[in-house]
GROMACS .gro file of C-alpha atoms in nm:
model
   88
    1ARG     CA    1  10.988   9.495   8.857
    2GLU     CA    2  10.703   9.282   8.984
    3SER     CA    3  10.713   9.097   9.318
    4PHE     CA    4  10.482   8.931   9.611
    5VAL     CA    5  10.459   9.039   9.950
    6ARG     CA    6  10.246   8.892  10.210
    7ALA     CA    7  10.097   9.085  10.432
    8ASP     CA    8   9.818   9.067  10.716
    9ALA     CA    9   9.577   9.396  10.731
   10ALA     CA   10   9.633   9.590  11.082
   11ASN     CA   11   9.321   9.854  10.975
   12LEU     CA   12   9.105   9.882  10.680
   13SER     CA   13   8.928  10.233  10.607
   14GLU     CA   14   8.747  10.358  10.326
   15GLY     CA   15   9.042  10.534  10.188
   16GLY     CA   16   9.322  10.262  10.255
   17VAL     CA   17   9.482   9.988  10.407
   18LEU     CA   18   9.740   9.947  10.707
   19CYS     CA   19   9.939   9.624  10.692
   20ARG     CA   20  10.227   9.454  10.836
   21THR     CA   21  10.465   9.265  10.635
   22ASP     CA   22  10.819   9.122  10.685
   23GLU     CA   23  10.993   9.350  10.446
   24PRO     CA   24  10.970   9.694  10.379
   25CYS     CA   25  10.790   9.848  10.047
   26GLU     CA   26  10.921  10.126   9.832
   27LEU     CA   27  10.730  10.437   9.882
   28TYR     CA   28  10.493  10.605   9.615
   29ALA     CA   29  10.507  10.218   9.466
   30THR     CA   30  10.185  10.139   9.267
   31VAL     CA   31  10.082   9.802   9.409
   32PHE     CA   32   9.813   9.573   9.326
   33LEU     CA   33   9.636   9.414   9.643
   34MET     CA   34   9.412   9.102   9.658
   35MET     CA   35   9.223   9.099  10.028
   36THR     CA   36   8.990   8.826  10.175
   37LEU     CA   37   8.757   8.945  10.389
   38SER     CA   38   8.511   8.758  10.610
   39LEU     CA   39   8.136   8.908  10.556
   40LYS     CA   40   7.839   8.780  10.679
   41GLY     CA   41   7.996   8.434  10.736
   42SER     CA   42   8.191   8.333  10.417
   43ASP     CA   43   8.522   8.488  10.301
   44ARG     CA   44   8.505   8.744  10.032
   45ILE     CA   45   8.810   8.809   9.785
   46ILE     CA   46   8.813   9.161   9.657
   47LYS     CA   47   9.104   9.320   9.429
   48CYS     CA   48   9.223   9.660   9.428
   49ASP     CA   49   9.486   9.927   9.321
   50GLY     CA   50   9.698  10.170   9.565
   51ILE     CA   51  10.007  10.360   9.638
   52VAL     CA   52  10.217  10.299   9.913
   53VAL     CA   53  10.228  10.614  10.127
   54ARG     CA   54  10.362  10.499  10.435
   55SER     CA   55  10.641  10.216  10.523
   56GLU     CA   56  10.769  10.210  10.875
   57LYS     CA   57  10.990   9.956  11.071
   58LYS     CA   58  10.832   9.870  11.377
   59GLY     CA   59  11.010   9.570  11.582
   60LYS     CA   60  11.068   9.293  11.330
   61SER     CA   61  10.810   9.388  11.090
   62TRP     CA   62  10.710   9.693  10.885
   63GLU     CA   63  10.366   9.914  10.890
   64VAL     CA   64  10.289   9.958  10.519
   65GLY     CA   65   9.982  10.207  10.447
   66ILE     CA   66   9.838  10.160  10.115
   67SER     CA   67   9.638  10.451   9.977
   68ILE     CA   68   9.339  10.267   9.738
   69THR     CA   69   9.348  10.472   9.374
   70SER     CA   70   9.065  10.214   9.219
   71MET     CA   71   8.858   9.890   9.255
   72ASP     CA   72   8.613   9.734   9.056
   73GLU     CA   73   8.244   9.789   9.160
   74ALA     CA   74   8.174   9.441   9.298
   75SER     CA   75   8.478   9.487   9.527
   76ARG     CA   76   8.384   9.842   9.630
   77LYS     CA   77   8.053   9.698   9.705
   78ILE     CA   78   8.205   9.458   9.961
   79PHE     CA   79   8.473   9.640  10.066
   80ASN     CA   80   8.190   9.926  10.189
   81GLU     CA   81   7.953   9.637  10.362
   82PHE     CA   82   8.292   9.521  10.530
   83ILE     CA   83   8.388   9.894  10.676
   84LYS     CA   84   8.039   9.926  10.778
   85GLU     CA   85   8.020   9.587  10.957
   86GLN     CA   86   8.336   9.706  11.146
   87LYS     CA   87   8.188  10.007  11.255
   88HIS     CA   88   7.890   9.849  11.462
   0.00000   0.00000   0.00000
């Protein structure tokens, strides 16, 4: 079963993403993510695979935690630069 869920990232770390959605995601579901990251003045799209490790109702939305399981080399480079930039 494949579906599209729009999410806003609340927190990114080297190992995963915490996002907010309007609907729950099934725990341990395998997901494909496309994220737009603003890096050095331009938007960059990265793609990765992950597993839903958390899905909790918070007010009117859901907080969904996703553990990243794989990412292509180009996306990983952009992602790591973004994380590094956010720490400063």
